[in-house]
PDB file of C-alpha atoms in Angstrom:
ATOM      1  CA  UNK L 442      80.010  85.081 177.636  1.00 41.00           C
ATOM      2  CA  UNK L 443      82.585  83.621 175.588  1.00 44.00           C
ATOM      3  CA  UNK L 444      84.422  86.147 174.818  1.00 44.00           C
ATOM      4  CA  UNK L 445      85.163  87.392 178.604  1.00 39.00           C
ATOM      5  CA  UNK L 446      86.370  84.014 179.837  1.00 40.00           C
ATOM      6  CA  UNK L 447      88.585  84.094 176.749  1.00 45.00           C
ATOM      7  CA  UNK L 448      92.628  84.342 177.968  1.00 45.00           C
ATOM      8  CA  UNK L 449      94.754  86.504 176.432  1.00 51.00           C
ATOM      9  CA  UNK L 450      97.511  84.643 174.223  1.00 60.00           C
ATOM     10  CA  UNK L 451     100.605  85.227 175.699  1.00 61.00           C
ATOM     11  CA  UNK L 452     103.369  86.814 173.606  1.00 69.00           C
ATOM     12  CA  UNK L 453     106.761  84.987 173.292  1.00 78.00           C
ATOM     13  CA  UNK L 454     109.519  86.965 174.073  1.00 83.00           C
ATOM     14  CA  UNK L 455     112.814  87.400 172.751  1.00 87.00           C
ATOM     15  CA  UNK L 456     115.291  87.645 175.828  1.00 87.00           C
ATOM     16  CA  UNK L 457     117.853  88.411 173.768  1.00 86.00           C
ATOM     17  CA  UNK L 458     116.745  91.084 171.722  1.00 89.00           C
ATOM     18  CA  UNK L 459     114.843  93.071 174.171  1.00 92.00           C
ATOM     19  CA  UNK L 460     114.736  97.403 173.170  1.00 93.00           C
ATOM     20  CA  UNK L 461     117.984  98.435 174.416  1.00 93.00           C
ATOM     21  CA  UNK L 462     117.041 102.269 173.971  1.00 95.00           C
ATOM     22  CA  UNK L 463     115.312 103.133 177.490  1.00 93.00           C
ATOM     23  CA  UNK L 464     113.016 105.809 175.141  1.00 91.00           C
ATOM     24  CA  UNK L 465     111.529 102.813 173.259  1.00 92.00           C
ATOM     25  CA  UNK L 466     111.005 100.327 175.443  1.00 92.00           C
ATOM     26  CA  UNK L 467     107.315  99.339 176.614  1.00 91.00           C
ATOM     27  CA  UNK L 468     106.169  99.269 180.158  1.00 90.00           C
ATOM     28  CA  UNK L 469     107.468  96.393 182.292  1.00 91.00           C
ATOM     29  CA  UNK L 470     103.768  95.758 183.405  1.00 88.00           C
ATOM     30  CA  UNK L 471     103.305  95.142 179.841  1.00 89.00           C
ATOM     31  CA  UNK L 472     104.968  91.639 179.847  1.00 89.00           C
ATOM     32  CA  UNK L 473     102.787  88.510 180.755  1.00 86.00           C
ATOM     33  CA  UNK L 474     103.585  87.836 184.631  1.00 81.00           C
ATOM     34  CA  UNK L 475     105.211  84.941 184.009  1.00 81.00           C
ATOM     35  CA  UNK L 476     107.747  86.420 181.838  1.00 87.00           C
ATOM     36  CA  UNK L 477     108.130  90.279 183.785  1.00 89.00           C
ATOM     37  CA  UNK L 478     111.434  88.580 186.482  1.00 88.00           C
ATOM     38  CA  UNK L 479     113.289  86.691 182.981  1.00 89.00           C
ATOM     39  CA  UNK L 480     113.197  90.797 181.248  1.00 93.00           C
ATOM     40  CA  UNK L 481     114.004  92.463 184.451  1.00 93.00           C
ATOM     41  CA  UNK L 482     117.107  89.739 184.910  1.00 91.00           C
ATOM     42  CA  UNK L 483     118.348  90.328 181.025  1.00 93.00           C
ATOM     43  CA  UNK L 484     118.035  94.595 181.658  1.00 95.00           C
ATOM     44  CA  UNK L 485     120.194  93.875 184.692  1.00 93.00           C
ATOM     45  CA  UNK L 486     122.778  91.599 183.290  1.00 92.00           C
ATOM     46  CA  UNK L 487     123.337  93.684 180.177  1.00 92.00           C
ATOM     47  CA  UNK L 488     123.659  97.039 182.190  1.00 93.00           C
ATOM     48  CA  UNK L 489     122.221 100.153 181.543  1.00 94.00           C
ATOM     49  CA  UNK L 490     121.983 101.268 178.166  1.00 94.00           C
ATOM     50  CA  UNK L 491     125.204 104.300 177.830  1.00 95.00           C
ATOM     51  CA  UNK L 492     125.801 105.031 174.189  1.00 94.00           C
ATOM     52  CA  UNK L 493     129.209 107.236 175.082  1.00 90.00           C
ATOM     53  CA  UNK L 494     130.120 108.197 171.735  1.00 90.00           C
ATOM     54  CA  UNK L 495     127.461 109.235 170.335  1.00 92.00           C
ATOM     55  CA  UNK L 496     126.992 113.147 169.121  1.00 92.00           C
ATOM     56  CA  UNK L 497     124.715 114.105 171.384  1.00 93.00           C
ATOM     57  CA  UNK L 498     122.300 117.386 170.826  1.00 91.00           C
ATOM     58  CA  UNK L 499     122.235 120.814 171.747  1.00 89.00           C
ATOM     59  CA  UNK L 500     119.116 122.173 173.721  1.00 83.00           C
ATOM     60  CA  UNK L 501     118.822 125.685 173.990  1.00 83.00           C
ATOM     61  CA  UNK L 502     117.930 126.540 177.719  1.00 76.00           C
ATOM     62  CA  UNK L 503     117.814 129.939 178.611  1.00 77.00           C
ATOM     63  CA  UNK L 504     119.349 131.573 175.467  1.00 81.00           C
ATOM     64  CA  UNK L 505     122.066 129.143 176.461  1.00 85.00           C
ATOM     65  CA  UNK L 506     122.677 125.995 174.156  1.00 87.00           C
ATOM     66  CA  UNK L 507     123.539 122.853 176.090  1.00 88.00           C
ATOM     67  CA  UNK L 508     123.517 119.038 175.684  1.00 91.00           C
ATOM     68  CA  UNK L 509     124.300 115.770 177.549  1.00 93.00           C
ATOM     69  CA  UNK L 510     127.488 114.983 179.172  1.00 91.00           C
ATOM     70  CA  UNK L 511     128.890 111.622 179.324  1.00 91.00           C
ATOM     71  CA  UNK L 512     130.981 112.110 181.677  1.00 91.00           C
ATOM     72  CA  UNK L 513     127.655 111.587 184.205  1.00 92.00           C
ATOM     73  CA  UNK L 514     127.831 107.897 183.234  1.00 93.00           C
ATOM     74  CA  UNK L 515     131.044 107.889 185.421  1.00 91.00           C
ATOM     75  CA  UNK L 516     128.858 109.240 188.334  1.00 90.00           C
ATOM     76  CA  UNK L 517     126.114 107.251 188.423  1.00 92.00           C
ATOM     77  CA  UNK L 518     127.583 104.085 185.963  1.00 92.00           C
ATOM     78  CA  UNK L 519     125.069 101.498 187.631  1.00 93.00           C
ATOM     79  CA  UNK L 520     121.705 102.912 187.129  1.00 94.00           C
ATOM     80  CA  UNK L 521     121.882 106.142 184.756  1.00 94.00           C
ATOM     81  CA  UNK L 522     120.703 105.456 180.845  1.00 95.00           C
ATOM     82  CA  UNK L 523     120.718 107.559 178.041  1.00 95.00           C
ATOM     83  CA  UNK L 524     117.934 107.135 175.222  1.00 94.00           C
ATOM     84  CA  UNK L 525     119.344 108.620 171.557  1.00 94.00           C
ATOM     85  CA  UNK L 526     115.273 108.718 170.682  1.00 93.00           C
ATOM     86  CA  UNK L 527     114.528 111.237 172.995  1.00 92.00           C
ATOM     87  CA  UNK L 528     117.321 112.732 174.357  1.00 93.00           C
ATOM     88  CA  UNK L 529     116.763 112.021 177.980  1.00 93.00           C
ATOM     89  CA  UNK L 530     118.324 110.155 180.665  1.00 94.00           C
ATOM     90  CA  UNK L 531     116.321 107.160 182.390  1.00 94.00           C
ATOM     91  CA  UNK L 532     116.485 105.093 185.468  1.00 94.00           C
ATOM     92  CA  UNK L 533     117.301 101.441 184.948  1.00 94.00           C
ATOM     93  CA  UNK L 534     116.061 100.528 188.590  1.00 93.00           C
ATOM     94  CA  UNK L 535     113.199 102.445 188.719  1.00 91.00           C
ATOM     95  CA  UNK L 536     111.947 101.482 185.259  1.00 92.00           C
ATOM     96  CA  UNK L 537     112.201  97.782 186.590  1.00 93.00           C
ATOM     97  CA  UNK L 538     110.390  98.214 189.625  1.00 89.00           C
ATOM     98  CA  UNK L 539     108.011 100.946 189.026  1.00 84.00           C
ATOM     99  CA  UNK L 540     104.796 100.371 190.854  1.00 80.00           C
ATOM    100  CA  UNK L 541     102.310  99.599 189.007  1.00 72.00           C
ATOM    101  CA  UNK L 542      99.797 101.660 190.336  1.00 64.00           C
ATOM    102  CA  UNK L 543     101.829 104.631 189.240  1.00 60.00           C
ATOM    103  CA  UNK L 544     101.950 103.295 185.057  1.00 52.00           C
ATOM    104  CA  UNK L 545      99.054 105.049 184.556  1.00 46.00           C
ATOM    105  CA  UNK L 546      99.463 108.266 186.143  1.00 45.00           C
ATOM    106  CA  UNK L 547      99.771 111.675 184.118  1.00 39.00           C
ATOM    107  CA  UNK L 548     102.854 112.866 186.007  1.00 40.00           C
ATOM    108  CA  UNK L 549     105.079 109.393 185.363  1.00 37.00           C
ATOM    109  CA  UNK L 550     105.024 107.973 188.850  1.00 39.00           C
ATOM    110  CA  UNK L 551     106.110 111.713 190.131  1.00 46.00           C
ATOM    111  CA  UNK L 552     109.733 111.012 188.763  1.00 57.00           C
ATOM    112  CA  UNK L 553     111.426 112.585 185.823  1.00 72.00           C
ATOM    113  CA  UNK L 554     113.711 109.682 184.985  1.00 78.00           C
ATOM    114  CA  UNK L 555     110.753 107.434 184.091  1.00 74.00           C
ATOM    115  CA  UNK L 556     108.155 108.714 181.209  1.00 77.00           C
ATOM    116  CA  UNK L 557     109.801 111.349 179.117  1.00 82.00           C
ATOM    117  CA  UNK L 558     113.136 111.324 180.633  1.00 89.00           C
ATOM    118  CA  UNK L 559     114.933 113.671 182.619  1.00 91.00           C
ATOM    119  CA  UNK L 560     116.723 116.501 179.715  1.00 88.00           C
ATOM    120  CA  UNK L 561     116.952 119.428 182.100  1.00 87.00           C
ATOM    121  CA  UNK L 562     121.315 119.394 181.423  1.00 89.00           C
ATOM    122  CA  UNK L 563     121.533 123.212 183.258  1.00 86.00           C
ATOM    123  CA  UNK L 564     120.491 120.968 186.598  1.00 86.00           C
ATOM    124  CA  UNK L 565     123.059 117.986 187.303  1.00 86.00           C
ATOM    125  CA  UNK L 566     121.934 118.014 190.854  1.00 87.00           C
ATOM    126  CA  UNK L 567     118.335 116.674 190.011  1.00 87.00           C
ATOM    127  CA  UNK L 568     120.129 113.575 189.838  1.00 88.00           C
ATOM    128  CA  UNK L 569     121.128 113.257 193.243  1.00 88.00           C
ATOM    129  CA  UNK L 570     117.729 114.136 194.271  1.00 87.00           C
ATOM    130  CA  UNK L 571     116.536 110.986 192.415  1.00 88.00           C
ATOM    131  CA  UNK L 572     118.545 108.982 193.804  1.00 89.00           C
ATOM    132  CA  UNK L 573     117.454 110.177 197.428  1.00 86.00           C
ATOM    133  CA  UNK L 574     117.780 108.898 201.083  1.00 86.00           C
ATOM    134  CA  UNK L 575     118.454 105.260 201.739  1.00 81.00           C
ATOM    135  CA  UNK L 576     114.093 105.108 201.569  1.00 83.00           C
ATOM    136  CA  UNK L 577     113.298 106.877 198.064  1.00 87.00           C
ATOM    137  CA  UNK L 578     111.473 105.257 195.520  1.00 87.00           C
ATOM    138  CA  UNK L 579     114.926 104.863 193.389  1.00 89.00           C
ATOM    139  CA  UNK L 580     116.418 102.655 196.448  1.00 89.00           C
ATOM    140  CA  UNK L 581     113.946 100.773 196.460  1.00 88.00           C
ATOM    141  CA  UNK L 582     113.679  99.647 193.317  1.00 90.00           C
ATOM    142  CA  UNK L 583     117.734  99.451 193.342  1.00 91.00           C
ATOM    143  CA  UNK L 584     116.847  97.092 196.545  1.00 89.00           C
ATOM    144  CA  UNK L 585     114.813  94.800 194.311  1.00 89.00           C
ATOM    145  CA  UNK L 586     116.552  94.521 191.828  1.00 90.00           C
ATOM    146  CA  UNK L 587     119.473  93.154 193.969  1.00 88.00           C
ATOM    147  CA  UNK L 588     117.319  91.029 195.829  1.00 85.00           C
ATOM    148  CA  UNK L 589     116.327  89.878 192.393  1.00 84.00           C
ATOM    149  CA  UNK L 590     119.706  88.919 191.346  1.00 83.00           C
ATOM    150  CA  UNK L 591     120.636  86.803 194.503  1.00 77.00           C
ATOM    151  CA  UNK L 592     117.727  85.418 194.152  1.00 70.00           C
ATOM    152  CA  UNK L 593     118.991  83.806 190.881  1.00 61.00           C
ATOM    153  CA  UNK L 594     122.186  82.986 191.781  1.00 58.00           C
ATOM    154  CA  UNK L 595     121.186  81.317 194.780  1.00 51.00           C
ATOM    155  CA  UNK L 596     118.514  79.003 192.967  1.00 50.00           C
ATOM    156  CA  UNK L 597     121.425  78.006 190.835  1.00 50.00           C
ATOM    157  CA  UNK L 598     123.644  77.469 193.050  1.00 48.00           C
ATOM    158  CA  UNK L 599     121.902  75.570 195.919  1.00 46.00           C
ATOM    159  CA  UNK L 600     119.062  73.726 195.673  1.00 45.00           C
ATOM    160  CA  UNK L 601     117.985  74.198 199.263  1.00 45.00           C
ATOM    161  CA  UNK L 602     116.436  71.639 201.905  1.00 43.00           C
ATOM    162  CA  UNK L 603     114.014  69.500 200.747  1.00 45.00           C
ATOM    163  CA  UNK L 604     111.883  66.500 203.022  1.00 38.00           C
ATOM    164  CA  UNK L 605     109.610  65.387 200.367  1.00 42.00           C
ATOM    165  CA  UNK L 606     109.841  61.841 200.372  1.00 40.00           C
ATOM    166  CA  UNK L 607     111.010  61.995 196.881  1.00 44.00           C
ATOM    167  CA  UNK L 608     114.051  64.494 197.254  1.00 43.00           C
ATOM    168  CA  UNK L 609     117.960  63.864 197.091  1.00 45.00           C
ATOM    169  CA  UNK L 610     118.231  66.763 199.261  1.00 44.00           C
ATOM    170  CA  UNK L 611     116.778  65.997 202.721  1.00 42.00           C
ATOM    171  CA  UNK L 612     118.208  67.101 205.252  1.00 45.00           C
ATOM    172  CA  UNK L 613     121.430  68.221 203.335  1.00 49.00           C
ATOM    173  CA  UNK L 614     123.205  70.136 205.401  1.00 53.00           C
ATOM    174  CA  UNK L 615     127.042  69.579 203.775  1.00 54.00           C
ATOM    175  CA  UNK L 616     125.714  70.776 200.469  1.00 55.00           C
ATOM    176  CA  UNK L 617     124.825  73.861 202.229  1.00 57.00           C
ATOM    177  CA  UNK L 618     128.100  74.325 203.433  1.00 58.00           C
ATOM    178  CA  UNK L 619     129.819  73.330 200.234  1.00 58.00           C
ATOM    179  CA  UNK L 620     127.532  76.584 198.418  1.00 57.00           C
ATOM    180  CA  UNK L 621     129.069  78.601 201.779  1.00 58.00           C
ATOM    181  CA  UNK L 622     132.540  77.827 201.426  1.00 58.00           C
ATOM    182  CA  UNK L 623     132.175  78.759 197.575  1.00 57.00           C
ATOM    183  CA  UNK L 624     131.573  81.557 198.382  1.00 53.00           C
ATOM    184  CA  UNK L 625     133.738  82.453 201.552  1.00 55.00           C
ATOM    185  CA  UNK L 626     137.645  81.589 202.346  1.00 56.00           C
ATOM    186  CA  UNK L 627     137.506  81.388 205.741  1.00 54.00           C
ATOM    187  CA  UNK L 628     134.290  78.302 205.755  1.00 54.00           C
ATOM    188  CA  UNK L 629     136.315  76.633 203.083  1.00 56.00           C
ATOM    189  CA  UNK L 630     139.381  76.806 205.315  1.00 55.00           C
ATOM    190  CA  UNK L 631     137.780  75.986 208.192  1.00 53.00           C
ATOM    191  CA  UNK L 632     136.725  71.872 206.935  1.00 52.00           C
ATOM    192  CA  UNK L 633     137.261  70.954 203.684  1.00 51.00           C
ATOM    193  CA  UNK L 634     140.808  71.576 203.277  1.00 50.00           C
ATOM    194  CA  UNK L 635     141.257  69.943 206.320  1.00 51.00           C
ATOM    195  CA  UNK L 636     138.507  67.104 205.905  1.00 51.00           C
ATOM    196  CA  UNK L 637     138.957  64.105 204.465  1.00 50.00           C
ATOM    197  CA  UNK L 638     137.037  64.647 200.883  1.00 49.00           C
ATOM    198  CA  UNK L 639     135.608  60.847 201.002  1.00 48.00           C
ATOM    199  CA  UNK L 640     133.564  61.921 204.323  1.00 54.00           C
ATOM    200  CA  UNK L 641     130.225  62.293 203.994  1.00 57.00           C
ATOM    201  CA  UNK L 642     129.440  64.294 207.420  1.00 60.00           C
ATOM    202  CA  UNK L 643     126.607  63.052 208.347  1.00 64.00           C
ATOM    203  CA  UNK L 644     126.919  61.712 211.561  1.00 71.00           C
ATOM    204  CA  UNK L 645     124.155  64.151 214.230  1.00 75.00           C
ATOM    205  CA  UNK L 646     127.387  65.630 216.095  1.00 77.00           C
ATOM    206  CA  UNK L 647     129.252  66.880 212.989  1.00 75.00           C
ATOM    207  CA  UNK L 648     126.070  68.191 211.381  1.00 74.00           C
ATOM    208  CA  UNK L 649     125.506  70.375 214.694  1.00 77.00           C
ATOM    209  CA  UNK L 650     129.406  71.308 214.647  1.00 79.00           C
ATOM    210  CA  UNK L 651     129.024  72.141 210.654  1.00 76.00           C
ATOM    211  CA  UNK L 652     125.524  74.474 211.412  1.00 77.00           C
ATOM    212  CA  UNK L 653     127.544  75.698 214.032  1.00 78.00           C
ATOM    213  CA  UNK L 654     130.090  76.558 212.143  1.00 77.00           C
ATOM    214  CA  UNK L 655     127.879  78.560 209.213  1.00 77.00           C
ATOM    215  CA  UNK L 656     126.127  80.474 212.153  1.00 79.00           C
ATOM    216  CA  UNK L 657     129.475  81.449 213.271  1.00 81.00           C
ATOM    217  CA  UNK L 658     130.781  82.734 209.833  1.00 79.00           C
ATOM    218  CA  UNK L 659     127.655  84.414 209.468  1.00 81.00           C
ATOM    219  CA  UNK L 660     127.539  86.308 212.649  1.00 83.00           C
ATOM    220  CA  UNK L 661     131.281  87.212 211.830  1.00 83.00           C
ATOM    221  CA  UNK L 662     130.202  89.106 208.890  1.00 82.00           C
ATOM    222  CA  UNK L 663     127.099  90.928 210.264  1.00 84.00           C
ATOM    223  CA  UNK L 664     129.467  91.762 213.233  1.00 86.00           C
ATOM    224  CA  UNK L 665     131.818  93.321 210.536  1.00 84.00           C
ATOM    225  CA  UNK L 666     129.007  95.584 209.239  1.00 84.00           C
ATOM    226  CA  UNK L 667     128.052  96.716 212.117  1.00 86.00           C
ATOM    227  CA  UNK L 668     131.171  97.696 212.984  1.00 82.00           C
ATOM    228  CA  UNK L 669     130.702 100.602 215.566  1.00 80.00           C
ATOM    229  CA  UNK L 670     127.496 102.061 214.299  1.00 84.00           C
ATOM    230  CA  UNK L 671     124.456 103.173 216.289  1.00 87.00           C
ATOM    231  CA  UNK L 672     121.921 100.307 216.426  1.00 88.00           C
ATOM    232  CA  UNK L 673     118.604  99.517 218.009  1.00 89.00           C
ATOM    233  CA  UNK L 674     118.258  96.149 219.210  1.00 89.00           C
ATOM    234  CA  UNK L 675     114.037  93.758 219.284  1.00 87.00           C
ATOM    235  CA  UNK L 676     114.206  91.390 221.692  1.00 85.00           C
ATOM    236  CA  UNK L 677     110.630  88.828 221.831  1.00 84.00           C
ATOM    237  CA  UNK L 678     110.435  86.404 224.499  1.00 77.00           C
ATOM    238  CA  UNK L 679     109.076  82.823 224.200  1.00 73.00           C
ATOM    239  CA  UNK L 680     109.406  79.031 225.280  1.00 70.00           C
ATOM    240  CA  UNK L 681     110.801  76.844 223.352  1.00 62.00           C
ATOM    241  CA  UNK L 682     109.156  73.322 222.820  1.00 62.00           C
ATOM    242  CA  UNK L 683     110.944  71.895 225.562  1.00 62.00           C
ATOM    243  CA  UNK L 684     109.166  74.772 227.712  1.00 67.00           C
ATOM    244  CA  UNK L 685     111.892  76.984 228.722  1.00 73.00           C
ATOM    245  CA  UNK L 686     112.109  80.521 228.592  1.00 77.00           C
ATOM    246  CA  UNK L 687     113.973  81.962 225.698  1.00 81.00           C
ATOM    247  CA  UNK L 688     114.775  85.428 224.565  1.00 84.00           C
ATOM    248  CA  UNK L 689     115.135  86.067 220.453  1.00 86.00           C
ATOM    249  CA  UNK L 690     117.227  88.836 220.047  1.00 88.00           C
ATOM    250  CA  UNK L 691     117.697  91.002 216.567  1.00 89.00           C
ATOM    251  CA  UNK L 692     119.440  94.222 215.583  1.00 89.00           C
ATOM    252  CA  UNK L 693     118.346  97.186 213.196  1.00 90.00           C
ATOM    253  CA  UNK L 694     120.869  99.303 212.136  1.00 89.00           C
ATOM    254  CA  UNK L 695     122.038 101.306 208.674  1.00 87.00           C
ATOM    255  CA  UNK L 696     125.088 100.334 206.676  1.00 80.00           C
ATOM    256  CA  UNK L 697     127.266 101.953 205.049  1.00 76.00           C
ATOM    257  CA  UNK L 698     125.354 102.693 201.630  1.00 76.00           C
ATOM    258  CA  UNK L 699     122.798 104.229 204.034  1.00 78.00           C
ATOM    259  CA  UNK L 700     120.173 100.594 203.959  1.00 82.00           C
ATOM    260  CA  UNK L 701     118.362  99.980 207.076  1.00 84.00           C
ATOM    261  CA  UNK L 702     118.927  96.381 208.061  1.00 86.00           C
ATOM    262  CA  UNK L 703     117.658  94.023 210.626  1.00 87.00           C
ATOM    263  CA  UNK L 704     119.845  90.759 211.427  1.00 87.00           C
ATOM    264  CA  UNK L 705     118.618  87.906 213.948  1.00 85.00           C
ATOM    265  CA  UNK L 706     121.672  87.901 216.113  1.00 86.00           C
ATOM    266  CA  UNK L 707     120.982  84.658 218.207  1.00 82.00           C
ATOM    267  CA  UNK L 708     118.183  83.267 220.947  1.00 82.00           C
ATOM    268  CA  UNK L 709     120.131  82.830 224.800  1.00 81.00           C
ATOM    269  CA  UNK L 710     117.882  80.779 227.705  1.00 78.00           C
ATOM    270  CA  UNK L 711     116.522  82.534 230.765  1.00 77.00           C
ATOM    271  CA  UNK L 712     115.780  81.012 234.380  1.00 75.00           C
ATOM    272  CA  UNK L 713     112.922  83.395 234.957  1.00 74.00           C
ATOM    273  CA  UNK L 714     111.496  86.394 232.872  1.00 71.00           C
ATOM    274  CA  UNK L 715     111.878  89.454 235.577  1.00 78.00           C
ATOM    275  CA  UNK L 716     113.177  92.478 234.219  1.00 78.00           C
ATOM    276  CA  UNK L 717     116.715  91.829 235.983  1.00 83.00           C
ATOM    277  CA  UNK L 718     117.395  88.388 234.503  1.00 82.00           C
ATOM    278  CA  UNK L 719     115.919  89.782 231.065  1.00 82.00           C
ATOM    279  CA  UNK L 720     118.460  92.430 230.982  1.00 84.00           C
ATOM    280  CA  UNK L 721     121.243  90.403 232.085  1.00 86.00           C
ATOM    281  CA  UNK L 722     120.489  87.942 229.457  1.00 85.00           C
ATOM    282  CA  UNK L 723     120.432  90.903 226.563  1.00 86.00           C
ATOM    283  CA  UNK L 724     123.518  91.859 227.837  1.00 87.00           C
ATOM    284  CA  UNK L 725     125.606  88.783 228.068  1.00 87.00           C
ATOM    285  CA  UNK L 726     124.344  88.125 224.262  1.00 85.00           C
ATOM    286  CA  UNK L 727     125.265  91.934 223.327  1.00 86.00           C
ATOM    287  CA  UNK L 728     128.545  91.341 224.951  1.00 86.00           C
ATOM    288  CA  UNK L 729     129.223  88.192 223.160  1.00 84.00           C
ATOM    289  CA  UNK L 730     128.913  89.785 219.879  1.00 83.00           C
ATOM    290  CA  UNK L 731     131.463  92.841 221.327  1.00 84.00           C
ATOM    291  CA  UNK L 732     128.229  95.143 220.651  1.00 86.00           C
ATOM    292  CA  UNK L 733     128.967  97.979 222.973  1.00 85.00           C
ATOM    293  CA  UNK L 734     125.608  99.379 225.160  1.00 83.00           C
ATOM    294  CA  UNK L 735     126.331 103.393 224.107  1.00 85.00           C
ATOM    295  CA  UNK L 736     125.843 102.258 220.603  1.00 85.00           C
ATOM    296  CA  UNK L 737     122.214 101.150 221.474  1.00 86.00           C
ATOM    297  CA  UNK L 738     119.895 103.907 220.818  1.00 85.00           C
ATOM    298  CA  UNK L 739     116.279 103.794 221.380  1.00 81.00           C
ATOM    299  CA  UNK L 740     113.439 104.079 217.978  1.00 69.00           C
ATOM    300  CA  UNK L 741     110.296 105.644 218.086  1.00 61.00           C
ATOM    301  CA  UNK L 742     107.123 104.839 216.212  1.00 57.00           C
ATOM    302  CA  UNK L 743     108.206 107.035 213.833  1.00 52.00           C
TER     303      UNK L 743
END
């Protein structure tokens, strides 16, 4: 019995000597749990692995000897790796974020750029068929490893909101919008180049003007991505816990790397909850935003 409740020791890891050659490197389901998000963070800060001087080797194909051009790291310079071992281009994202239900599988998750590597040089265009629509399996790896990454610099950067009775942070609204105008000209503009420094802004009013202030800048930029692209708009209705009637509104719409995003756009209060004072309502709101009705299309379940 002993020897089944037993825990496997866990390995210490060398962040900053990890394999560097895609061909040699083990399975990322291979690292203790704990450790898998510190190795996929070190992969993606280093960059994918593109020896571009090295001698690479001929591969007869077809009575027709051919090899690996580097020139395809200038095509695909975020994600494409070569491995010297075995000759064969990898995926950086994918071999991140490959499911683990597919480690096991004889065909290599169903993708050439994990396993053995892709070597096939005669067919360049295999490589935009990895990378897909804006819903392959390469995306979405590529999706999680940037959510990964913000993820990091976020938890760095702000330490969040925080009511335990023990925190520095409750409540702590101006730190908030310190991390925001870090990070964006037009927030930093906006108060604390024109704020006294020695303020601490925490009066209930200038809190409410400061939240106001982020929602506005934040708005302002999904309003930029937008831009004039189709959409599809989810609108839920509720009461809020004063009782009135409130509609939630959010968009869905693709970007322009081809992502499907949703954005909460803003909640607006309703007198009654026919159909002609709902529409009015999602229409005021739309027109607020300058989001144009033709734009609006309608989505299926499909």
């Amino acid at each position: 019995m002993e020897r089944f409740l037993k825990r496997k020791e866990r390995v210490e890891i060398d962040i900053d000597n990890l394999r560097a050659d895609p061909g040699l490197r083990p399975s990322i389901w291979s690292y203790d749990v704990n450790d898998r998000d510190r190795v996929r963070r070190a992969y993606l800060l280093k960059g994918p692995h593109q020896p571009k001087n090295h001698q690479f080797p001929q591969t007869t194909i077809r009575n027709i000897a051919r090899r690996f051009n580097s020139k395809w790291f200038e095509d695909f310079p975020v994600w494409m790796e070569y491995s010297i071992q075995k000759d064969a281009v990898f995926c950086l994202y994918y071999y991140l974020f490959k499911p683990q239900e597919e480690v096991n599988t004889s065909k290599g998750g169903g993708d050439t750029f994990v396993g053995d590597g892709f070597k096939n040089w005669k067919r360049k265009e295999k490589l935009l068929s990895h990378v897909g629509d804006h819903n392959s399996a390469h995306n979405k790896a590529r999706h999680k490893c940037e959510a990964l990454m913000k993820l990091q610099e976020h938890s760095l950067s702000f330490r969040g909101h925080d009511e335990s009775s023990s925190s520095n942070n409750q409540g702590n609204y101006v730190e908030l919008f310190q991390f925001l105008a870090n990070h964006n000209e037009e927030v930093r503009k906006v108060t604390f180049e024109n704020t006294n420094a020695k303020l601490k802004l925490i009066a209930p009013k200038v809190q409410r003007e400061i939240c106001a202030s982020i929602a506005a800048e934040i708005l302002a930029v999904i309003m930029n991505d937008i831009d004039d692209s189709y959409l599809t708009i989810l609108v839920d209705e509720s009461c809020d816990v004063s009782t009135k009637e409130q509609l939630a509104i959010a968009v869905r719409y693709v970007d322009k790397l081809g992502q499907v995003i949703e954005r909460f756009i803003g909640v607006t209060h309703v007198t009654s909850t026919n159909a002609i004072t709902l529409k009015a309502a999602v229409e005021a709101l739309l027109a607020k935003h300058l989001l144009r009705l033709p734009t609006i299309r309608g989505q299926g379940p499909n």
